Coordinates of C-alpha atoms in Angstrom, one line a residue:
X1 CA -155.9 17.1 219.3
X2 CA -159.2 17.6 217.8
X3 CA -160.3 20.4 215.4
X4 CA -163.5 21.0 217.6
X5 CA -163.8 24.5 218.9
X6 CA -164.6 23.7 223.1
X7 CA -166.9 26.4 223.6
X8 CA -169.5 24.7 221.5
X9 CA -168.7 22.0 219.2
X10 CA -167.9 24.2 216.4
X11 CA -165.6 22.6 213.9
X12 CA -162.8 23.6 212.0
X13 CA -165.1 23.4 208.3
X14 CA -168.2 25.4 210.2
X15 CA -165.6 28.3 211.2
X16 CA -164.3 28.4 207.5
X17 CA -167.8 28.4 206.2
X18 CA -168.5 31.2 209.0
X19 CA -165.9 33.2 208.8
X20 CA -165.5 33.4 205.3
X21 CA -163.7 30.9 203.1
X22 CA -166.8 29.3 202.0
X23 CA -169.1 32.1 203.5
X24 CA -171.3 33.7 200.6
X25 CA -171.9 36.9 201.4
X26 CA -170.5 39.0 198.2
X27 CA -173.7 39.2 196.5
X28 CA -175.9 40.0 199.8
X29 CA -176.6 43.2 198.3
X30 CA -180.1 42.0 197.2
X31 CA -180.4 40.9 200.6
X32 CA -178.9 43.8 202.8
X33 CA -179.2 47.9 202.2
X34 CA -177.7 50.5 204.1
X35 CA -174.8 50.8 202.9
X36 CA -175.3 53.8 200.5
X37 CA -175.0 51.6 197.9
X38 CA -177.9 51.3 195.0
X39 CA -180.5 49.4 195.1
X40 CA -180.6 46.3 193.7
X41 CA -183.1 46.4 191.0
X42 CA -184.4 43.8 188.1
X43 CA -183.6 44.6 184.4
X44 CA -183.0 48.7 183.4
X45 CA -186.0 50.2 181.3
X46 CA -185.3 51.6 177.4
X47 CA -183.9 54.7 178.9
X48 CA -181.4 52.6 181.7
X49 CA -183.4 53.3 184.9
X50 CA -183.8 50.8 187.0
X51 CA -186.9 48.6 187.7
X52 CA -188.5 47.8 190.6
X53 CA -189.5 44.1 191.0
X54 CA -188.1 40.4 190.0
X55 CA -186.8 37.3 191.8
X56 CA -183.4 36.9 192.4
X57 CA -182.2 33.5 192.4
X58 CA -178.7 33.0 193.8
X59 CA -177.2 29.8 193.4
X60 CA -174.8 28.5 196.7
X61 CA -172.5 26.2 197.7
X62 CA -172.4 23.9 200.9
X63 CA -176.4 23.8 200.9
X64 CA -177.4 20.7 203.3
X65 CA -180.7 19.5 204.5
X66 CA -179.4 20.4 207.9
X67 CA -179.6 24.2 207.4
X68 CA -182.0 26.1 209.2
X69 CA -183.4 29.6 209.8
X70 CA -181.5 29.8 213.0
X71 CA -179.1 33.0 212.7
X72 CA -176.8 31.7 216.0
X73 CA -176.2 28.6 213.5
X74 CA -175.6 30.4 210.1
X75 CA -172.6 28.6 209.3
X76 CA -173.3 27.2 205.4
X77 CA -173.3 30.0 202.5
X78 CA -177.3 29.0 202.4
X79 CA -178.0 29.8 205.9
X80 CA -175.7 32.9 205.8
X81 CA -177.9 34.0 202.9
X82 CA -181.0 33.4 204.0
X83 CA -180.3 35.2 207.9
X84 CA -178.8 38.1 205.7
X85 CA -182.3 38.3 204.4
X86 CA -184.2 37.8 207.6
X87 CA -182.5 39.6 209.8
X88 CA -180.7 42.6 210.9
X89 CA -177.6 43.4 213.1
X90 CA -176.6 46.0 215.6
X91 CA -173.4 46.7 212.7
X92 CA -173.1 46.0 209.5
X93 CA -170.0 45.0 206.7
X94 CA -169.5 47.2 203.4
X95 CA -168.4 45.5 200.5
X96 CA -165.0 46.5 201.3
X97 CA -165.4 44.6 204.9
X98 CA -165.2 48.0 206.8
X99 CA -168.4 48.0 209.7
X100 CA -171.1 50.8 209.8
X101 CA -173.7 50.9 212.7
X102 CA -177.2 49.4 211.5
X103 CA -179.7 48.7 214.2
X104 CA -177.4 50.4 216.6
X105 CA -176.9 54.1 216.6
X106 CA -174.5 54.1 218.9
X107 CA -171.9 51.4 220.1
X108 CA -169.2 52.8 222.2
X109 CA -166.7 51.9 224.9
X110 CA -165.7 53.5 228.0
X111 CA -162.1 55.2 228.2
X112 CA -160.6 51.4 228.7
X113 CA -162.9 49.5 226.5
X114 CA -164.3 47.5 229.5
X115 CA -167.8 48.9 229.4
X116 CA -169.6 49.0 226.3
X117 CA -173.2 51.6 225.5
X118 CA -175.8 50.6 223.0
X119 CA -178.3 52.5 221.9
X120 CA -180.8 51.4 218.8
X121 CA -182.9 52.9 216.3
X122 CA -186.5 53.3 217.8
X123 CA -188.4 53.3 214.1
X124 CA -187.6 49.7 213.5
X125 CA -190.2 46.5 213.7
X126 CA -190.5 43.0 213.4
X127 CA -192.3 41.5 210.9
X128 CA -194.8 40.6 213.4
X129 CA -195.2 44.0 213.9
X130 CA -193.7 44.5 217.0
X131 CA -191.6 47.1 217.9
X132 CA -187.6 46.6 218.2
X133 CA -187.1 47.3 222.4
X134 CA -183.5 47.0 223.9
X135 CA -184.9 43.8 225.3
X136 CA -184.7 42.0 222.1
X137 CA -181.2 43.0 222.0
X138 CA -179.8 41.1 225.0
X139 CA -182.2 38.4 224.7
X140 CA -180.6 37.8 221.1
X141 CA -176.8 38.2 222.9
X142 CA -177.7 36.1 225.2
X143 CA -179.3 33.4 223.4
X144 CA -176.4 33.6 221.0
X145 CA -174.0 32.8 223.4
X146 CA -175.8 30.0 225.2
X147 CA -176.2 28.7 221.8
X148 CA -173.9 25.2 221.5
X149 CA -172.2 25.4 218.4
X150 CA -172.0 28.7 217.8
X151 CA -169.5 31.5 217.1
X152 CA -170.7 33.8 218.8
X153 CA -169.4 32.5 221.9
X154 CA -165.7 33.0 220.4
X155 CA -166.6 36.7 219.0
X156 CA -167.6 38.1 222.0
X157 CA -166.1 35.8 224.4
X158 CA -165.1 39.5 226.6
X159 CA -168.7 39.3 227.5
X160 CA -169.0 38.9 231.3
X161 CA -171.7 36.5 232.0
X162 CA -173.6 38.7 234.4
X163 CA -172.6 42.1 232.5
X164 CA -175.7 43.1 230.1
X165 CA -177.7 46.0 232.0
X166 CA -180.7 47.5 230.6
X167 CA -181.2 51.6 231.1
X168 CA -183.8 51.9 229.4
X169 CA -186.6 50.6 226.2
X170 CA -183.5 51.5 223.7
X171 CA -180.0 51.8 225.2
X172 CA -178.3 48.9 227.7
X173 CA -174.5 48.4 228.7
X174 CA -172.1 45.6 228.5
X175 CA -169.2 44.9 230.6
X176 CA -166.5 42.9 229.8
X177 CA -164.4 40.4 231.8
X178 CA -161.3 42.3 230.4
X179 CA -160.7 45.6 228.5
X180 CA -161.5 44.8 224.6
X181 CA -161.3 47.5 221.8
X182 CA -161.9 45.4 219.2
X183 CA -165.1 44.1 220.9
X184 CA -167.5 45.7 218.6
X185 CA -166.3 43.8 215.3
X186 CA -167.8 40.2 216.4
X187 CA -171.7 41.8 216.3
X188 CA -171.5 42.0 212.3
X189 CA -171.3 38.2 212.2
X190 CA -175.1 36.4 211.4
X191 CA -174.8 34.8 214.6
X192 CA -175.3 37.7 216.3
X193 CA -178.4 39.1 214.3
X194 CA -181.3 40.5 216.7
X195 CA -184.7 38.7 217.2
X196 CA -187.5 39.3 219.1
X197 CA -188.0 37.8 222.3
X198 CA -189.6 34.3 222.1
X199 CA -187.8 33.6 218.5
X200 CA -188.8 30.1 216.9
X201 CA -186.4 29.1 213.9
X202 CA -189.3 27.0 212.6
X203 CA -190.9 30.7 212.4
X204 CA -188.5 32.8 211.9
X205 CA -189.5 36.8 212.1
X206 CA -186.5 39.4 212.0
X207 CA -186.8 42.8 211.1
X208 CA -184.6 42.6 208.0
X209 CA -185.3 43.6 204.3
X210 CA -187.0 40.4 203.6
X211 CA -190.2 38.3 205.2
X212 CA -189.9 34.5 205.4
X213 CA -191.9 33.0 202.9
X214 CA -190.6 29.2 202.7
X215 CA -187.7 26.7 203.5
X216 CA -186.9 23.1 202.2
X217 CA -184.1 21.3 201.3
X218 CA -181.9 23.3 199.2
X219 CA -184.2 26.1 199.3
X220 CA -185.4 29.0 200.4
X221 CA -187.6 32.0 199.8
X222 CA -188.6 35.3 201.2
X223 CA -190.5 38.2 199.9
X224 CA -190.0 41.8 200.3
X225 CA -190.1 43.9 203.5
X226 CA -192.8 46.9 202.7
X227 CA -192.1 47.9 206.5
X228 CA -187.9 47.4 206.6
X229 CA -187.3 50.7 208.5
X230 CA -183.5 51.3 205.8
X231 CA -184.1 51.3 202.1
X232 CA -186.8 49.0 200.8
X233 CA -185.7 46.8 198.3
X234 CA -186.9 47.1 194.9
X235 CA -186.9 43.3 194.5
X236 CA -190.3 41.3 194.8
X237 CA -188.3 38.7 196.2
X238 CA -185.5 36.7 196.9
X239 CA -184.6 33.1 196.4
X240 CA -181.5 30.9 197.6
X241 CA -181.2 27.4 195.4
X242 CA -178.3 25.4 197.2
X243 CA -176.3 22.8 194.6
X244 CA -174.5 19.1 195.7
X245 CA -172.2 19.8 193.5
X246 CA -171.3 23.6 193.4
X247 CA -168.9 24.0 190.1
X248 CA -170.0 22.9 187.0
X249 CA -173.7 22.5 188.2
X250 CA -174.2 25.9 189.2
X251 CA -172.3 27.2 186.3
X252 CA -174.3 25.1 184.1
X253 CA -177.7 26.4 185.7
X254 CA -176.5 30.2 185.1
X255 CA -175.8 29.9 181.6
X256 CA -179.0 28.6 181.5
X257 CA -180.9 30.8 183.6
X258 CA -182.2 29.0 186.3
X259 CA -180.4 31.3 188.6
X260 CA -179.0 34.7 188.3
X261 CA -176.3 34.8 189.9
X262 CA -173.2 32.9 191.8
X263 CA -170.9 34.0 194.2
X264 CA -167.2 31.7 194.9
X265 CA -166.2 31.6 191.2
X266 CA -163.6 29.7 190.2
X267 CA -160.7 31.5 188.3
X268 CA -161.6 28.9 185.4
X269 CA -165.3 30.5 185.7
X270 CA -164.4 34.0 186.0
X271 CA -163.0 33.7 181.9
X272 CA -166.4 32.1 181.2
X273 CA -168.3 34.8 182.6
X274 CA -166.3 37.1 180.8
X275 CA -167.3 35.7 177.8
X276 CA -170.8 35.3 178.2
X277 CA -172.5 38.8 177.0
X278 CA -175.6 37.9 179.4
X279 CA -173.1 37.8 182.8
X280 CA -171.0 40.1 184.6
X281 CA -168.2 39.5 186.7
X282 CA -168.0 41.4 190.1
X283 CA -164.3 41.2 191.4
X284 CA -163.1 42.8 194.7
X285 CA -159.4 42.9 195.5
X286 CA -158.3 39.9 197.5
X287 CA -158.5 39.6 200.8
X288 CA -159.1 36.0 201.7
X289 CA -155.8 33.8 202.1
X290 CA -154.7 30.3 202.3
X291 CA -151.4 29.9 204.3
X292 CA -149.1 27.1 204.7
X293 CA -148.4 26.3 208.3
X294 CA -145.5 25.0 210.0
X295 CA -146.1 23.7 213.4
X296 CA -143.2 25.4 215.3
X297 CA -143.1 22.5 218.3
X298 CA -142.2 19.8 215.8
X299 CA -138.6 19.5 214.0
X300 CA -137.5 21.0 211.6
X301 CA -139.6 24.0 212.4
X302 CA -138.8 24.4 215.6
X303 CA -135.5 25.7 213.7
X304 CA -136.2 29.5 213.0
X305 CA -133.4 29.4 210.4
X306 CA -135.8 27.0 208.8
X307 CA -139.0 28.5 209.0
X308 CA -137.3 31.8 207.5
X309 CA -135.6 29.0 204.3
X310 CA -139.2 28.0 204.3
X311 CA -140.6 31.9 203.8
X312 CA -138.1 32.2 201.3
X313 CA -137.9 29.9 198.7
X314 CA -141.6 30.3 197.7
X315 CA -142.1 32.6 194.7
X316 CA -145.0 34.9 195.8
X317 CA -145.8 36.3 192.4
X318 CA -145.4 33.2 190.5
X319 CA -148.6 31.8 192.6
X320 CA -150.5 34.9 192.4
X321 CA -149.8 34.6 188.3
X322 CA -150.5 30.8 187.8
X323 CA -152.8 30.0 190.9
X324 CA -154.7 32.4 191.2
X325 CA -155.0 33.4 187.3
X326 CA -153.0 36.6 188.1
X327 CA -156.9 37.7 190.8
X328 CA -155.1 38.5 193.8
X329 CA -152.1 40.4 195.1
X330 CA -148.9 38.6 196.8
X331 CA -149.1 38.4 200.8
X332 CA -146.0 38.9 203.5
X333 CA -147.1 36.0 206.0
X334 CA -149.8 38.4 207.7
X335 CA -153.2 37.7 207.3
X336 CA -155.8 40.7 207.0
X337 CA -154.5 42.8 204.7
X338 CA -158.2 44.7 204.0
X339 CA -157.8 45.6 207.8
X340 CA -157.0 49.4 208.7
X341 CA -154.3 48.3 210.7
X342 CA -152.4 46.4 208.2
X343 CA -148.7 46.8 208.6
X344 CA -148.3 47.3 205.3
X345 CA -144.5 48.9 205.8
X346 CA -143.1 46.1 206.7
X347 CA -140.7 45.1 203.9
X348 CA -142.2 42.8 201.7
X349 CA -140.1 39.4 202.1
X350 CA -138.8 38.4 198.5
X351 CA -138.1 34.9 196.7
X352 CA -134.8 34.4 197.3
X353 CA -133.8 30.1 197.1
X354 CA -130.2 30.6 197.3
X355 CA -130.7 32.2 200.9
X356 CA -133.2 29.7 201.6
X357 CA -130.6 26.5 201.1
X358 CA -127.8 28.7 202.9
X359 CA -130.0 28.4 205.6
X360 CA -131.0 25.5 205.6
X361 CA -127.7 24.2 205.5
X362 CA -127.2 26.0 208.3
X363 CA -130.0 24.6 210.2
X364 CA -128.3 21.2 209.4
X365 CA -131.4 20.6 207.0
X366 CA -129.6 20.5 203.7
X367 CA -131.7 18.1 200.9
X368 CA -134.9 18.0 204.0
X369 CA -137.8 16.1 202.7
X370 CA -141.0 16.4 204.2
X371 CA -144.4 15.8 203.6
X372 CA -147.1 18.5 203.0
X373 CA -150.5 18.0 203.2
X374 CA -153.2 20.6 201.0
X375 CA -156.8 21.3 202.2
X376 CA -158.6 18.6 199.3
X377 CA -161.2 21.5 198.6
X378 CA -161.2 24.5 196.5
X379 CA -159.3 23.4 193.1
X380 CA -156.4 26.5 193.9
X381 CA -155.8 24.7 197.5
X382 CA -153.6 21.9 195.7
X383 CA -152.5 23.8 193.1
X384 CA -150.7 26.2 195.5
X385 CA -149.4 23.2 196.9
X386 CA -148.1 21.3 193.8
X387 CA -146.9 24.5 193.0
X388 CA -144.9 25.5 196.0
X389 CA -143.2 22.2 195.5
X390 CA -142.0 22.5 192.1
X391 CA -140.2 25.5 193.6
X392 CA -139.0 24.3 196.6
X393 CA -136.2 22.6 194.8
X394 CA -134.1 25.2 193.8
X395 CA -134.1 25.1 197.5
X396 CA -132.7 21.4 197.8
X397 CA -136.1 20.6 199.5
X398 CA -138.2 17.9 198.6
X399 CA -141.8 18.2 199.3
X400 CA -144.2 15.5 198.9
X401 CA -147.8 15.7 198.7
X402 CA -150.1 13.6 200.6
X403 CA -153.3 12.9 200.1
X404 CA -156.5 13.3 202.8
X405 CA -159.5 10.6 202.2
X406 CA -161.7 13.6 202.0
X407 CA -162.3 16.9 203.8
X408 CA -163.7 15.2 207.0
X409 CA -160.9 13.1 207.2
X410 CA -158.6 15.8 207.3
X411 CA -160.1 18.6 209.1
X412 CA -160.6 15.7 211.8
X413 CA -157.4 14.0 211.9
X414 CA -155.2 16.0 210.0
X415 CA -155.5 19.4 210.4
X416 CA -153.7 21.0 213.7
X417 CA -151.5 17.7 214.0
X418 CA -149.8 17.9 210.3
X419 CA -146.0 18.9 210.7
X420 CA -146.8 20.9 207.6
X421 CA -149.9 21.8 206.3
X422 CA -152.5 24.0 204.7
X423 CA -155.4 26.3 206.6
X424 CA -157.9 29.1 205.4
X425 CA -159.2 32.0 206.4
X426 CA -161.4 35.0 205.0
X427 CA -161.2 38.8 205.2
X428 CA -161.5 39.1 209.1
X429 CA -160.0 41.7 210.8
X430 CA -156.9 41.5 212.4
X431 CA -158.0 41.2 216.2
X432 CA -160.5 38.2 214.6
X433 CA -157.9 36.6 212.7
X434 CA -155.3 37.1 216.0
X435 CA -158.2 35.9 218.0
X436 CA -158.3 32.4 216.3
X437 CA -154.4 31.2 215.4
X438 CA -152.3 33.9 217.1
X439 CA -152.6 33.6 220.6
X440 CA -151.9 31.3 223.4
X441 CA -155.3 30.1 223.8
X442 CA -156.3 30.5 220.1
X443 CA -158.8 27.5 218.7
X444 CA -157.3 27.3 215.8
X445 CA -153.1 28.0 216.1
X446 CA -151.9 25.5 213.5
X447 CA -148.4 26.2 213.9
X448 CA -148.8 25.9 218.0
X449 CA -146.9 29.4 217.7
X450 CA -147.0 31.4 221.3
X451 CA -144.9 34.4 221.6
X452 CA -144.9 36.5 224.9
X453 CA -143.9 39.5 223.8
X454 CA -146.6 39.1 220.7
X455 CA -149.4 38.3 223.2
X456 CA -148.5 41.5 225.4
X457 CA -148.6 43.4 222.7
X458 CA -152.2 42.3 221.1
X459 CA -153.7 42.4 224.9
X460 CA -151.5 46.5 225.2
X461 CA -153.4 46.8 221.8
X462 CA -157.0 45.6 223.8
X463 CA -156.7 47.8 226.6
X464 CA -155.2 50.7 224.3
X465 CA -158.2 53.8 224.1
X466 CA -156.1 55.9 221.9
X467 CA -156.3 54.5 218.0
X468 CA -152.8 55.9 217.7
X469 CA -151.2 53.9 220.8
X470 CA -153.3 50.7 219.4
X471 CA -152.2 51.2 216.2
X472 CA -148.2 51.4 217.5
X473 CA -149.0 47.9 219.4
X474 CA -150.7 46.4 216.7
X475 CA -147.8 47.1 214.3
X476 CA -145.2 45.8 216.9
X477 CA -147.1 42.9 216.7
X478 CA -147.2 42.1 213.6
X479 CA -144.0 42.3 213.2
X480 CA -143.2 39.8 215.1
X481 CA -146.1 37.7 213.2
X482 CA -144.1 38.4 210.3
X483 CA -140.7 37.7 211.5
X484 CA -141.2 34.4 213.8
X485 CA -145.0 32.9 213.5
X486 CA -145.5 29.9 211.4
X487 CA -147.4 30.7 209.1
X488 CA -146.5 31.4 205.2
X489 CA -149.4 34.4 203.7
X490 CA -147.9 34.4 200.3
X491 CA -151.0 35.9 198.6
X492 CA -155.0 37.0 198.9
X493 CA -156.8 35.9 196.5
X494 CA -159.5 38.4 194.8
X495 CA -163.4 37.5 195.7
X496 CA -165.3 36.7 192.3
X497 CA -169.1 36.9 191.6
X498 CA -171.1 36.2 188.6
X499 CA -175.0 38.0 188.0
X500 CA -177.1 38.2 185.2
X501 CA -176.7 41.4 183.5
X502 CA -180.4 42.3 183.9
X503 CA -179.8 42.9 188.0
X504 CA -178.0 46.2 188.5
X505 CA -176.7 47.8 191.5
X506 CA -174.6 45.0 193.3
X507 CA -171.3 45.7 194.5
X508 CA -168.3 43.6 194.6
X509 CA -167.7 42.2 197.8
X510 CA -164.3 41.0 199.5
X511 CA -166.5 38.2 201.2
X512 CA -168.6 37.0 198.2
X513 CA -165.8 34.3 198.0

């Protein structure tokens, strides 16, 4: 089974990078407004006001000579930041990960979510000067969609082919194949950011805070927006420096000042920062999580005496502590805890070994061994896993760690056919989340987990036009996420940033991973 998305030849590192676990989007601030938020400005004068002007240089991760200026392709944290830039959206994120409407001032559904109205600002432009029309809008959906490789075939998948309708120069409809409530949430992504009829990557014109200026190989440039129809920025410009080798290179050129500032710091990093007078940290609570999967059609977790043994005997808080140098907060095997719908009264499942080998012995697994293979990327991936290991013998279990070549190797090979493995996911919703490795015909359902009664209740939860009668679904569901699914959340790790002191107004963000 490959780790290729279908619908476009997406694979299983691009969705990560897109969706958030290598995503840089914490410190898009300097790139984005609208949020209420201050404006980012360069150094504060003798009396602390802020100043307009400066370059900001951000420093990135996954930077490849492949990246473009194509926002239906934004998968790398360069790309992401330079669409952020570029372009605008019909919705927006806050820092918290909550939506607001941007280019759209209204997006609403019928009384069964299967018929969707936009209407857009009309005081918006393109850098060419041309005015934003409705047209742009569903040429961008549309070219989105038809766009091989990207994701925002899976975020609005509801989308029937034939169902965009134009009413007039600034409001249109779209109807859906099926009745989705949650259908609004995929149009925040960068794949889904609006350009004008006729868009050429290798010109790119969008009508965001930022005008193109220029693009090579690890980096890009764009100057301020006089015309961006939401707060101007104060800063002259914005540039995006992409590293091969994104730890101690980029840490090394902040220190120095060839960039001011770095999003995806390491919990090693974050002490540095700390102690460097010139840097501040920027921490948001944790919302991005790397489970442990167990494939539930493969022995021995096919046993759900197991799976719960499994659940059990791995001390949440001891990971959080040692992992995660104590920036994060302890999961219950769901996923999206930032998301309003978070079940959060479901009884937090506790460390408990004794119970764990109990039933494991019961199973007819007592003293299992069994391999466990880590993603071989971000440093805390393995140390979870060498981690959960250690633990997993007051259990009687004996885990082994194995080793992938590299990443390829194992989001290729590995990944999706591992009895027991490792995945990753950012702060997506719970419908996004659900979307991807909860359902029957999920891309990416690592533990090849399918309940009936789960899946009723996420499509009830669709269809549902009261928020109360969605929320009662929703909770149902993730109940039985919690109780059954293969999946082991045992903590969300906080997002960390680092800027130069002399930049003021950026907000902590739960996706600046």
């Amino acid at each position: 089974m490959s780790s290729t998305f279908d619908a476009g030849g997406l694979t299983r590192r691009g969705f990560l990078v897109a969706s958030g676990l290598a995503a840089t989007t914490g410190l898009l601030a300097a790139c984005s407004s609208g949020t209420g938020s201050q404006a980012p400005s360069s150094s504060t004068g003798p009396s602390g006001s802020p100043k307009k002007g400066g370059v900001f240089r951000i420093g990135v991760e996954d930077a490849s000579a492949k990246d473009n200026l194509d926002p239906a392709l934004a998968f790398s944290s360069f790309a992401t930041f330079a669409c952020r830039c570029l372009y605008d959206s019909l919705v927006k994120e806050k820092p918290d990960g909550s939506q607001f409407d941007s280019l759209a001032t209204e997006f609403t559904p019928n009384d069964d979510a299967t018929v969707w109205t936009i209407r857009i600002r009309d005081d918006v432009t393109f850098h060419d000067g041309k005015p934003l029309t409705i047209d742009d809008v569903l040429f961008s959906i549309e070219r989105a969609k038809a766009t091989t490789g990207s994701l925002a075939s899976q975020n609005i998948a509801a989308l029937e082919p034939s169902g965009m309708q134009k009413v007039d120069e600034h409001t249109a409809t779209l109807t859906l194949t099926y009745p989705d409530a949650f259908f609004k949430q995929g149009f925040s992504h960068p794949s889904l950011s609006i350009v004008p009829r006729g868009f050429d990557p290798a010109k790119p014109v969008g009508s965001g805070p930022f005008t193109f200026k220029s693009v090579r190989s690890m980096f890009f440039s764009a100057e301020r927006n006089p015309e961006y129809w939401g707060q101007v920025p104060w800063l002259d410009a914005v540039e995006v420096v992409g590293f091969d080798d994104p730890n101690t290179a980029r840490m090394n050129a902040l220190l120095s000042g060839q960039i001011d500032a770095m999003s995806n710091v390491t919990f090693t990093q974050a002490r540095q920062v700390e102690a460097t007078s010139s840097l501040a940290l920027l921490s948001a609570p944790g919302a991005s999580f790397e489970p442990f999967t167990m494939r539930v059609d493969q022995k021995p977790f096919t046993d759900r005496n197991v799976r719960d043994a499994f659940k059990l005997m791995i001390d949440r808080e001891q990971l959080v502590k040692n992992v995660y140098d104590g920036r994060g907060r302890i999961g219950n095997d769901l996923g999206w805890i930032q998301d309003p719908f978070y079940a959060a009264d479901i009884p937090q499942r506790e460390h408990d070994p004794d119970k764990a080998k109990s039933l494991l012995k019961k199973a007819g697994y007592e003293g299992l061994k069994i391999d466990l293979w880590p993603i071989p990327e971000l440093p805390w991936n393995v140390s979870a896993a060498e981690a959960y290991a250690q633990q997993a013998k007051a259990a009687g279990v004996d885990i082994t760690l194995q080793r992938a070549a590299d990443l390829s190797s194992f989001w290729d090979k590995i990944y999706l056919q591992a009895t027991f493995s490792q995945s990753g996911y950012g702060p997506n919703p719970l419908s996004v989340a659900a979307g991807y490795a909860l359902l029957p015909d999920s891309p990416y359902n690592e533990a090849h987990w399918s309940d009936p009664k789960a899946t009723e209740l996420f499509r009830l939860a669709q269809a549902a036009g009261d928020e109360e009668k969605r929320r009662g679904y929703l909770t149902d569901f993730q109940q039985i996420v919690h109780d059954d699914s293969g999946w082991i959340v045992w903590g969300f790790r906080d997002s960390l940033q680092a800027v130069n002191k002399k930049f003021a107004g950026l907000e902590p963000s739960v996706r600046g991973v």
